[in-house]
Amino acid sequence: MKRLVIGAVFAALTAGTAFAADTVRMGTEGAYPPYNFVNDAGEIDGFERDVGDKLCEIAKLECTWVKNDWDSIIPNLVSGNYDTIIAGMSITEERDQVIDFTEEYFPADPSSYVGLSSSSDDAITGVVAAQTATIQAAYVATSGATVVEFKTPDETIAAVRSGEADAVLADDAFLKKFVEESGGELKFLGPKVAIGGGIGLGIRESDGELRAKLNVAIQTMKSDGSLNALIAKWFDGRDGGY
Amino acid sequence: MMSFCGDPASLAGYQWWLCYLTNNNHFSLYSSFLTVMALLALTAPLAMILGFAGALARRSGIFPLNLFGQIYTSLARSVPEIIFFLFVPIAMDQAFEYIRHKIKCPEVTDPVYQGNDFVVCAAAKLPLSTSDAWVHSTYGFLLAALGFAIVFGAHAANTIHGALNAVPKNQLETAASYGMSRRQSFWRIHLPQMWGYALPGLSNLWMILIKATPLLFLLGVEDMVYWAGQISGTKTAAYYDYPHGDWRLGYFAALLVFYLLMTRVSEIVFGRLSAHFATGQATLGGGSTQGLQA
């Protein structure tokens, strides 16, 4: 047994001397359509999958995709499990103190409240569901409503359906299809609220080189119109404005 | 999978279900069952080894060994598991990478800890960034198994330590009067009788271990509870081939049945084991069922 353990440790310490320097591991949540989700084939899909693949192609990087829970997505970036966060993450002051962001690849998008169609606009001051560690959760906490936090985006909507929460606050584009396909069960409540800036890729602060490469690639996608085309494809023909 | 699954939107009835239940995500769910089984098969013996080592260390007359046994059992038992699993595997991972960094990239002089960041050279990454996804998941799985074994080994050590003390002293004195050495009486008398006292505690540990597997996802290992949660949520037709509503109740009911079955099977096995170890012993269970009162 002991020899086995020592052997395994030795193998682990010395294995794999050959490596390509430019493999970039792209970390995403895989549960937030249309930004990112796991499709029926079990692959990561969505707007960010398209954008990420295109950015890697332009920057000539070898990229692989990694799934990670939202609430540990920043800790696992800084400890080096993957190299970027590309998961619909708004650029905020608070996050910027821990990690760095590229420039935005998606413009600031207002957040919306959704509740049952029987509820009035007052529901947004009651119990509001939001995903843990999101700008929406922080906003609800300061808005005077009672916030209940959930680990996954899907659970926030389920909480409204089950009556556990009066409303849910999330990105407008995420909620849209749930409302459209609910058969009249759900509706948007109240006015949209503008919170947070645009969405960028999260990069380790020590990884300035990767950040510079991706910024160049984002610039390229903005100027050649391919970013606008992807935004239109995934967000019902929306004009990205880049 | 089936030949008619090409266009899911046109399917109905049993064909839809057949295709839905055999898509890739469902295969991930089914294979995560094997992941859980493999984890249990690997963790249980490892934890027993650590448990025996810990219990013997606590009984040892050698001070450093004794102290180590005390610290190990009390520390690993007192730290909440969720914190333990966030900390220990990540610490182990960083320790491995740090050693590799020193061996493989001696020319890099930048500090490894830069602010919040843990930065080792590309060659020191474990697994390498270029490795296939299965290498990453196997590595995470092994870290998880080691973490589980350390925690449950500490609990097992405490149970075994208590069980060794519970064996009546006069049994050991009788063994000594028959002329057995300490070693002989330990293997022939002490250890076999210990099991009868240890089994109830160990069976509890086993049950808790079975239920603890969802903690695996903290380490990136996707178990059944994770996949059931992923698949069962509302799926909109805009993005998914097999749209459906909130089916968490159904999926989690299936998981419930699975865990109940696991519990039942474990109970039967532990019942047989304790009957086996109680044979001929004047313990509570053994004495009354073996007709030894007379």
Coordinates of C-alpha atoms in Angstrom, one line a residue:
Chain A
M1 CA 0.0 0.0 0.0
K2 CA 2.7 2.4 1.0
R3 CA 4.7 1.7 -2.1
L4 CA 1.6 2.2 -4.1
V5 CA 0.9 5.6 -2.6
I6 CA 4.5 6.7 -3.0
G7 CA 4.5 5.5 -6.6
A8 CA 1.3 7.4 -7.3
V9 CA 2.6 10.6 -5.8
F10 CA 5.8 10.2 -7.8
A11 CA 3.9 9.7 -10.9
A12 CA 1.7 12.7 -10.2
L13 CA 4.7 14.9 -9.5
T14 CA 6.6 13.9 -12.7
A15 CA 3.8 13.1 -15.2
G16 CA 3.3 15.0 -18.4
T17 CA 6.3 17.0 -19.2
A18 CA 5.0 17.8 -22.7
F19 CA 2.4 20.5 -22.8
A20 CA 1.2 23.2 -25.1
A21 CA 1.6 26.6 -23.5
D22 CA -1.6 28.1 -24.8
T23 CA -4.4 25.9 -23.6
V24 CA -7.0 28.1 -21.9
R25 CA -9.6 26.6 -19.7
M26 CA -12.9 28.5 -20.0
G27 CA -15.0 28.3 -16.8
T28 CA -18.8 28.7 -17.1
E29 CA -21.9 27.9 -15.1
G30 CA -23.9 26.0 -17.7
A31 CA -27.3 26.9 -16.2
Y32 CA -28.2 30.4 -17.5
P33 CA -29.8 30.3 -21.0
P34 CA -29.3 32.0 -23.3
Y35 CA -25.9 33.1 -21.9
N36 CA -24.7 29.6 -21.2
F37 CA -26.4 26.2 -20.7
V38 CA -25.8 22.5 -21.1
N39 CA -27.8 21.3 -24.1
D40 CA -29.5 17.9 -24.6
A41 CA -26.3 16.5 -26.1
G42 CA -24.5 17.3 -22.8
E43 CA -22.4 20.1 -24.4
I44 CA -22.0 23.6 -23.2
D45 CA -24.0 25.8 -25.5
G46 CA -25.3 29.3 -25.7
F47 CA -24.2 32.9 -26.5
E48 CA -21.1 32.7 -24.5
R49 CA -20.1 29.3 -26.0
D50 CA -20.2 31.0 -29.5
V51 CA -18.4 34.1 -28.3
G52 CA -15.7 32.1 -26.4
D53 CA -15.0 29.8 -29.3
K54 CA -14.7 32.8 -31.7
L55 CA -12.4 34.7 -29.3
C56 CA -10.1 31.7 -29.0
E57 CA -10.1 31.3 -32.7
I58 CA -9.1 35.0 -33.2
A59 CA -6.5 35.0 -30.4
K60 CA -5.2 31.6 -31.7
L61 CA -5.7 29.9 -28.3
E62 CA -6.5 26.3 -27.7
C63 CA -9.6 26.4 -25.5
T64 CA -11.5 23.8 -23.4
W65 CA -14.7 24.3 -21.5
V66 CA -15.2 23.7 -17.8
K67 CA -18.4 23.7 -15.8
N68 CA -18.4 25.2 -12.3
D69 CA -21.1 26.2 -9.7
W70 CA -21.8 29.9 -9.7
D71 CA -21.1 30.5 -6.0
S72 CA -17.6 29.0 -6.2
I73 CA -16.7 30.3 -9.7
I74 CA -14.4 33.1 -8.5
P75 CA -12.5 31.1 -5.9
N76 CA -11.8 28.4 -8.4
L77 CA -10.5 30.9 -10.9
V78 CA -8.0 32.5 -8.5
S79 CA -6.8 29.0 -7.4
G80 CA -6.1 28.2 -11.0
N81 CA -8.6 25.5 -11.8
Y82 CA -9.5 27.3 -15.0
D83 CA -8.2 30.5 -16.7
T84 CA -11.3 32.6 -17.5
I85 CA -14.9 33.1 -16.2
I86 CA -17.3 33.5 -19.1
A87 CA -20.6 33.2 -17.4
G88 CA -22.8 36.3 -17.8
M89 CA -20.8 38.0 -15.1
S90 CA -21.4 41.7 -14.8
I91 CA -18.4 43.9 -14.3
T92 CA -18.7 45.3 -10.8
E93 CA -16.4 47.3 -8.5
E94 CA -16.6 44.6 -5.8
R95 CA -15.6 41.7 -8.1
D96 CA -12.9 43.8 -9.7
Q97 CA -11.1 44.0 -6.4
V98 CA -10.6 40.2 -6.5
I99 CA -10.2 39.5 -10.2
D100 CA -9.7 41.5 -13.4
F101 CA -12.2 41.8 -16.3
T102 CA -11.7 42.1 -20.0
E103 CA -13.7 44.8 -21.7
E104 CA -17.4 44.0 -22.1
Y105 CA -18.7 41.7 -24.8
F106 CA -22.3 42.3 -23.9
P107 CA -23.8 45.7 -23.0
A108 CA -25.4 46.5 -19.6
D109 CA -28.8 44.8 -19.6
P110 CA -31.6 45.8 -17.2
S111 CA -32.9 43.2 -14.7
S112 CA -36.6 42.4 -14.5
Y113 CA -39.0 41.1 -11.8
V114 CA -41.2 38.2 -12.6
G115 CA -44.1 36.9 -10.5
L116 CA -47.3 34.8 -10.9
S117 CA -49.8 36.4 -13.2
S118 CA -52.2 36.8 -10.3
S119 CA -49.9 39.0 -8.3
S120 CA -49.7 42.8 -8.4
D121 CA -46.7 45.0 -8.8
D122 CA -46.5 45.2 -5.0
A123 CA -45.0 41.7 -5.0
I124 CA -41.6 43.2 -5.7
T125 CA -41.5 44.7 -2.2
G126 CA -42.3 41.3 -0.6
V127 CA -40.2 38.2 -0.7
V128 CA -37.9 38.3 -3.8
A129 CA -35.8 35.3 -5.0
A130 CA -32.4 35.9 -6.5
Q131 CA -29.3 33.7 -7.2
T132 CA -26.6 33.8 -4.6
A133 CA -23.7 36.2 -5.2
T134 CA -25.4 38.0 -8.0
I135 CA -25.8 41.7 -8.5
Q136 CA -29.6 41.1 -8.3
A137 CA -29.2 39.5 -4.8
A138 CA -27.2 42.5 -3.6
Y139 CA -29.8 44.9 -5.2
V140 CA -32.8 43.2 -3.5
A141 CA -31.1 43.3 -0.2
T142 CA -30.8 47.1 -0.4
S143 CA -34.2 47.7 -2.0
G144 CA -36.2 47.1 1.2
A145 CA -37.6 43.7 0.0
T146 CA -36.8 40.4 1.7
V147 CA -34.3 38.5 -0.3
V148 CA -34.2 34.7 -0.5
E149 CA -31.1 33.3 -2.3
F150 CA -30.8 30.1 -4.3
K151 CA -27.7 28.4 -5.7
T152 CA -29.0 28.0 -9.2
P153 CA -31.0 30.3 -11.5
D154 CA -33.6 27.6 -12.1
E155 CA -34.5 27.4 -8.4
T156 CA -35.3 31.1 -8.3
I157 CA -38.1 30.7 -10.8
A158 CA -39.3 27.4 -9.2
A159 CA -39.6 29.4 -5.9
V160 CA -42.0 31.8 -7.5
R161 CA -44.1 29.0 -9.0
S162 CA -44.3 27.2 -5.6
G163 CA -45.2 30.4 -3.8
E164 CA -42.1 30.4 -1.7
A165 CA -41.2 33.8 -3.1
D166 CA -43.5 36.6 -4.4
A167 CA -41.2 37.5 -7.3
V168 CA -37.8 36.8 -8.8
L169 CA -35.2 39.3 -9.9
A170 CA -32.8 38.2 -12.7
D171 CA -31.4 39.3 -16.1
D172 CA -34.2 40.2 -18.4
A173 CA -33.0 37.9 -21.2
F174 CA -32.9 34.9 -18.9
L175 CA -36.4 35.4 -17.6
K176 CA -38.0 36.2 -21.0
K177 CA -38.4 32.6 -22.4
F178 CA -39.7 31.3 -19.0
V179 CA -42.4 33.9 -19.1
E180 CA -43.2 33.4 -22.8
E181 CA -43.5 29.6 -22.4
S182 CA -45.3 29.6 -19.1
G183 CA -48.7 29.6 -20.7
G184 CA -49.8 32.7 -18.8
E185 CA -48.7 31.4 -15.4
L186 CA -45.9 34.0 -15.1
K187 CA -45.6 37.7 -16.0
F188 CA -43.2 40.6 -15.7
L189 CA -43.8 42.9 -12.8
G190 CA -43.0 46.5 -12.3
P191 CA -40.4 48.5 -14.1
K192 CA -37.1 47.1 -15.2
V193 CA -34.2 48.1 -13.0
A194 CA -30.7 49.1 -14.3
I195 CA -28.1 47.4 -12.1
G196 CA -24.5 46.6 -13.0
G197 CA -22.4 47.3 -16.0
G198 CA -21.7 45.2 -19.1
I199 CA -20.6 41.6 -19.1
G200 CA -16.9 40.8 -19.4
L201 CA -14.6 37.8 -19.0
G202 CA -13.1 37.3 -15.6
I203 CA -9.4 36.8 -15.5
R204 CA -6.9 36.4 -12.7
E205 CA -5.2 39.6 -11.8
S206 CA -1.8 38.1 -12.4
D207 CA -2.8 37.0 -15.9
G208 CA -2.4 40.3 -17.8
E209 CA -1.1 38.6 -20.9
L210 CA -4.3 36.6 -21.4
R211 CA -6.4 39.6 -20.7
A212 CA -4.6 41.7 -23.3
K213 CA -5.0 38.9 -25.9
L214 CA -8.7 38.6 -25.2
N215 CA -9.2 42.3 -25.3
V216 CA -7.7 42.5 -28.7
A217 CA -10.0 39.6 -29.9
I218 CA -13.1 41.3 -28.4
Q219 CA -12.1 44.5 -30.3
T220 CA -11.8 42.5 -33.5
M221 CA -15.2 41.0 -33.0
K222 CA -16.8 44.4 -32.3
S223 CA -15.3 46.0 -35.3
D224 CA -16.0 43.2 -37.8
G225 CA -19.7 42.9 -36.7
S226 CA -19.5 39.3 -35.6
L227 CA -20.3 40.1 -32.0
N228 CA -23.4 42.0 -33.0
A229 CA -24.4 39.1 -35.1
L230 CA -24.1 36.6 -32.2
I231 CA -26.1 39.0 -29.9
A232 CA -28.8 39.1 -32.5
K233 CA -28.7 35.3 -32.9
W234 CA -29.1 34.5 -29.2
F235 CA -31.2 37.5 -28.0
D236 CA -34.1 37.6 -30.5
G237 CA -32.5 39.9 -33.0
R238 CA -31.4 42.5 -30.4
D239 CA -29.0 45.2 -31.6
G240 CA -25.8 44.9 -29.6
G241 CA -24.8 48.4 -30.7
Y242 CA -21.0 47.7 -31.0
Chain B
M1 CA -29.6 6.9 -29.5
M2 CA -32.6 5.3 -31.3
S3 CA -32.9 5.7 -35.0
F4 CA -36.1 7.8 -34.6
C5 CA -34.6 10.3 -32.2
G6 CA -33.3 12.7 -34.9
D7 CA -36.1 15.2 -34.6
P8 CA -37.2 15.4 -31.0
A9 CA -39.9 18.0 -31.7
S10 CA -41.9 15.5 -33.8
L11 CA -41.9 12.8 -31.2
A12 CA -44.8 11.8 -29.0
G13 CA -45.7 9.3 -26.4
Y14 CA -43.4 6.4 -25.6
Q15 CA -40.9 7.4 -28.3
W16 CA -40.4 10.9 -26.8
W17 CA -39.8 9.3 -23.4
L18 CA -37.4 6.7 -24.9
C19 CA -35.4 9.4 -26.6
Y20 CA -35.5 11.8 -23.7
L21 CA -34.4 9.2 -21.2
T22 CA -31.5 8.1 -23.4
N23 CA -30.0 11.5 -24.2
N24 CA -26.5 12.4 -23.2
N25 CA -27.5 14.2 -20.0
H26 CA -29.4 11.1 -18.8
F27 CA -26.4 8.9 -19.5
S28 CA -24.4 11.3 -17.3
L29 CA -27.0 10.8 -14.6
Y30 CA -26.9 7.0 -15.0
S31 CA -23.1 6.9 -15.0
S32 CA -22.9 9.1 -12.0
F33 CA -24.4 6.2 -10.1
L34 CA -21.2 4.3 -10.9
T35 CA -19.2 7.3 -9.7
V36 CA -20.9 7.1 -6.3
M37 CA -20.5 3.4 -6.1
A38 CA -16.8 3.7 -7.0
L39 CA -16.4 6.4 -4.4
L40 CA -18.0 4.2 -1.7
A41 CA -15.9 1.2 -2.7
L42 CA -12.7 3.2 -2.5
T43 CA -13.5 5.3 0.6
A44 CA -14.8 2.7 2.9
P45 CA -11.7 0.5 3.1
L46 CA -9.4 3.6 3.2
A47 CA -11.4 5.0 6.0
M48 CA -11.3 1.7 7.9
I49 CA -7.5 1.6 7.5
L50 CA -7.2 5.2 8.8
G51 CA -9.7 4.3 11.5
F52 CA -7.6 1.4 12.8
A53 CA -4.4 3.5 12.5
G54 CA -6.0 6.3 14.5
A55 CA -7.5 4.0 17.1
L56 CA -4.2 2.2 17.6
A57 CA -2.3 5.5 17.7
R58 CA -4.7 6.7 20.5
R59 CA -4.0 3.5 22.5
S60 CA -0.3 3.7 22.0
G61 CA 2.0 4.4 24.9
I62 CA 4.4 6.3 22.7
F63 CA 3.7 10.0 23.3
P64 CA 4.1 11.5 19.8
L65 CA 2.0 8.7 18.3
N66 CA -0.7 9.1 21.0
L67 CA -0.7 12.8 20.5
F68 CA -1.1 12.4 16.8
G69 CA -4.0 10.1 17.2
Q70 CA -5.7 12.5 19.6
I71 CA -5.2 15.5 17.3
Y72 CA -6.3 13.6 14.2
T73 CA -9.5 12.2 15.6
S74 CA -10.6 15.4 17.4
L75 CA -9.7 17.8 14.5
A76 CA -11.2 15.8 11.6
R77 CA -14.4 15.1 13.6
S78 CA -15.0 18.7 14.8
V79 CA -14.6 20.6 11.6
P80 CA -17.9 20.9 9.7
E81 CA -17.7 18.7 6.6
I82 CA -18.5 21.4 4.2
I83 CA -15.6 23.5 5.4
F84 CA -13.4 20.5 5.5
F85 CA -14.1 19.6 1.9
L86 CA -13.6 23.2 0.7
F87 CA -10.3 23.4 2.5
V88 CA -8.5 20.1 2.6
P89 CA -8.7 18.9 -1.0
I90 CA -7.8 22.5 -2.2
A91 CA -4.9 22.6 0.2
M92 CA -3.7 19.2 -1.0
D93 CA -4.1 20.2 -4.6
Q94 CA -2.1 23.4 -4.0
A95 CA 0.6 21.5 -2.1
F96 CA 1.1 19.1 -5.0
E97 CA 1.2 21.9 -7.5
Y98 CA 3.6 23.9 -5.3
I99 CA 6.0 20.9 -5.1
R100 CA 5.8 20.3 -8.9
H101 CA 6.4 24.0 -9.5
K102 CA 9.6 23.9 -7.4
I103 CA 10.8 20.7 -9.2
K104 CA 9.8 21.6 -12.8
C105 CA 10.2 25.3 -13.0
P106 CA 13.1 26.3 -10.8
E107 CA 13.8 29.2 -13.2
V108 CA 10.5 30.9 -12.4
T109 CA 11.2 33.5 -9.6
D110 CA 7.8 35.1 -9.4
P111 CA 6.0 34.3 -6.1
V112 CA 3.4 31.5 -6.2
Y113 CA 0.9 33.6 -4.2
Q114 CA 0.3 36.9 -5.9
G115 CA -2.5 38.7 -4.0
N116 CA -5.5 36.4 -4.3
D117 CA -4.0 34.3 -7.1
F118 CA -2.3 31.0 -6.8
V119 CA 0.0 30.9 -9.8
V120 CA 2.3 28.0 -10.8
C121 CA 3.9 27.5 -14.1
A122 CA 2.0 25.7 -16.8
A123 CA 4.1 22.5 -16.5
A124 CA 3.3 22.3 -12.8
K125 CA -0.5 22.3 -13.2
L126 CA -2.2 19.2 -11.9
P127 CA -3.7 18.0 -14.1
L128 CA -2.2 19.9 -17.0
S129 CA -4.5 22.4 -18.7
T130 CA -4.0 20.3 -21.8
S131 CA -5.3 17.1 -20.2
D132 CA -8.6 15.6 -21.3
A133 CA -11.7 16.2 -19.3
W134 CA -11.6 12.7 -17.8
V135 CA -8.2 13.3 -16.3
H136 CA -9.5 16.3 -14.5
S137 CA -12.5 14.5 -13.2
T138 CA -10.5 11.4 -12.1
Y139 CA -8.1 13.7 -10.3
G140 CA -11.0 15.5 -8.6
F141 CA -12.5 12.1 -7.7
L142 CA -9.3 10.9 -6.1
L143 CA -9.0 14.1 -4.1
A144 CA -12.6 13.6 -3.0
A145 CA -12.0 10.0 -2.0
L146 CA -9.0 11.0 0.1
G147 CA -10.9 13.8 1.7
F148 CA -13.8 11.5 2.6
A149 CA -11.4 8.8 3.9
I150 CA -9.7 11.3 6.2
V151 CA -13.0 12.6 7.7
F152 CA -14.7 9.2 8.0
G153 CA -11.4 7.6 9.2
A154 CA -11.4 9.9 12.2
H155 CA -15.0 9.0 13.1
A156 CA -14.2 5.3 12.6
A157 CA -11.1 5.7 14.8
N158 CA -13.2 7.0 17.6
T159 CA -15.8 4.2 17.2
I160 CA -13.0 1.5 17.1
H161 CA -11.2 3.1 20.1
G162 CA -14.4 3.0 22.1
A163 CA -15.2 -0.6 21.0
L164 CA -11.7 -1.8 22.0
N165 CA -12.3 -0.3 25.5
A166 CA -15.7 -1.9 25.7
V167 CA -14.4 -5.4 25.6
P168 CA -14.7 -6.7 29.2
K169 CA -11.4 -6.6 31.0
N170 CA -11.9 -10.1 32.5
Q171 CA -11.8 -11.6 29.0
L172 CA -8.3 -10.2 28.5
E173 CA -7.3 -11.3 32.0
T174 CA -8.5 -14.8 31.3
A175 CA -6.5 -14.8 28.1
A176 CA -3.4 -13.7 30.0
S177 CA -4.0 -16.5 32.6
Y178 CA -4.1 -19.0 29.8
G179 CA -0.6 -17.9 29.0
M180 CA -1.3 -15.8 25.8
S181 CA 1.1 -13.0 25.1
R182 CA -0.3 -9.5 24.6
R183 CA -0.1 -9.9 20.9
Q184 CA -1.9 -13.2 21.0
S185 CA -4.7 -12.0 23.2
F186 CA -5.1 -8.9 21.0
W187 CA -5.6 -11.0 17.8
R188 CA -7.4 -13.9 19.3
I189 CA -9.6 -12.3 22.0
H190 CA -9.6 -8.5 21.9
L191 CA -10.1 -7.8 18.2
P192 CA -12.8 -10.5 17.4
Q193 CA -14.9 -9.3 20.4
M194 CA -14.4 -5.6 19.5
W195 CA -16.4 -6.0 16.3
G196 CA -19.6 -6.6 18.2
Y197 CA -19.3 -3.3 19.9
A198 CA -18.0 -1.4 16.9
L199 CA -20.5 -2.5 14.3
P200 CA -23.5 -0.3 15.3
G201 CA -21.3 2.8 15.2
L202 CA -19.7 1.7 11.9
S203 CA -23.0 1.0 10.3
N204 CA -24.1 4.6 11.2
L205 CA -20.9 5.9 9.6
W206 CA -21.6 3.9 6.5
M207 CA -25.1 5.4 6.2
I208 CA -23.8 8.9 6.6
L209 CA -21.1 8.3 4.0
I210 CA -23.8 7.1 1.5
K211 CA -25.7 10.3 2.1
A212 CA -22.6 12.6 2.0
T213 CA -21.8 12.0 -1.7
P214 CA -23.6 15.2 -2.9
L215 CA -20.8 17.1 -1.2
L216 CA -18.7 15.7 -4.1
F217 CA -19.8 18.6 -6.4
L218 CA -17.8 21.0 -4.2
L219 CA -14.8 19.3 -5.8
G220 CA -16.2 19.3 -9.3
V221 CA -17.3 15.6 -9.2
E222 CA -20.8 15.3 -10.6
D223 CA -22.9 12.9 -8.6
M224 CA -26.5 11.7 -9.0
V225 CA -28.0 14.6 -7.0
Y226 CA -26.2 17.1 -9.1
W227 CA -27.4 15.6 -12.4
A228 CA -30.9 15.1 -11.2
G229 CA -31.0 18.8 -10.2
Q230 CA -29.6 19.8 -13.6
I231 CA -31.9 17.7 -15.7
S232 CA -35.1 18.2 -13.7
G233 CA -35.3 22.0 -13.8
T234 CA -37.7 23.7 -16.2
K235 CA -36.4 23.5 -19.8
T236 CA -37.7 26.0 -22.3
A237 CA -38.4 25.0 -25.9
A238 CA -36.3 28.0 -27.1
Y239 CA -33.0 26.3 -26.1
Y240 CA -33.7 22.6 -25.4
D241 CA -34.7 19.7 -27.6
Y242 CA -36.8 18.1 -24.9
P243 CA -38.6 21.0 -23.2
H244 CA -40.5 20.2 -19.9
G245 CA -41.7 21.9 -16.8
D246 CA -40.3 21.6 -13.3
W247 CA -39.8 17.8 -12.8
R248 CA -37.7 17.9 -9.7
L249 CA -40.3 16.0 -7.6
G250 CA -40.2 13.1 -10.0
Y251 CA -36.4 12.9 -10.2
F252 CA -35.9 13.4 -6.5
A253 CA -38.5 10.8 -5.7
A254 CA -36.5 8.4 -7.8
L255 CA -33.4 9.3 -5.9
L256 CA -35.3 8.8 -2.7
V257 CA -36.1 5.2 -3.8
F258 CA -32.5 4.6 -4.6
Y259 CA -31.2 5.8 -1.2
L260 CA -33.9 3.8 0.6
L261 CA -32.8 0.7 -1.3
M262 CA -29.2 1.4 -0.4
T263 CA -30.2 1.7 3.2
R264 CA -32.2 -1.5 3.2
V265 CA -29.4 -3.5 1.5
S266 CA -26.9 -2.1 4.0
E267 CA -29.1 -3.0 7.0
I268 CA -29.4 -6.6 5.8
V269 CA -25.6 -6.8 5.4
F270 CA -24.9 -5.2 8.7
G271 CA -27.5 -7.5 10.4
R272 CA -25.7 -10.6 9.1
L273 CA -22.3 -9.2 10.1
S274 CA -23.4 -8.4 13.7
A275 CA -25.0 -11.9 14.0
H276 CA -21.7 -13.3 12.8
F277 CA -19.6 -11.4 15.2
A278 CA -22.0 -12.0 18.1
T279 CA -21.8 -15.8 17.8
G280 CA -20.8 -17.3 21.1
Q281 CA -20.3 -14.0 22.8
A282 CA -22.0 -12.9 26.0
T283 CA -22.8 -9.5 24.6
L284 CA -26.3 -8.0 24.8
G285 CA -27.2 -9.0 21.2
G286 CA -25.2 -12.2 21.2
G287 CA -26.1 -13.6 24.7
S288 CA -29.9 -13.3 24.2
T289 CA -30.1 -14.6 20.7
Q290 CA -27.6 -17.4 21.1
G291 CA -29.4 -19.0 24.1
L292 CA -26.4 -18.5 26.4
Q293 CA -28.4 -17.3 29.4
A294 CA -29.0 -20.8 30.5

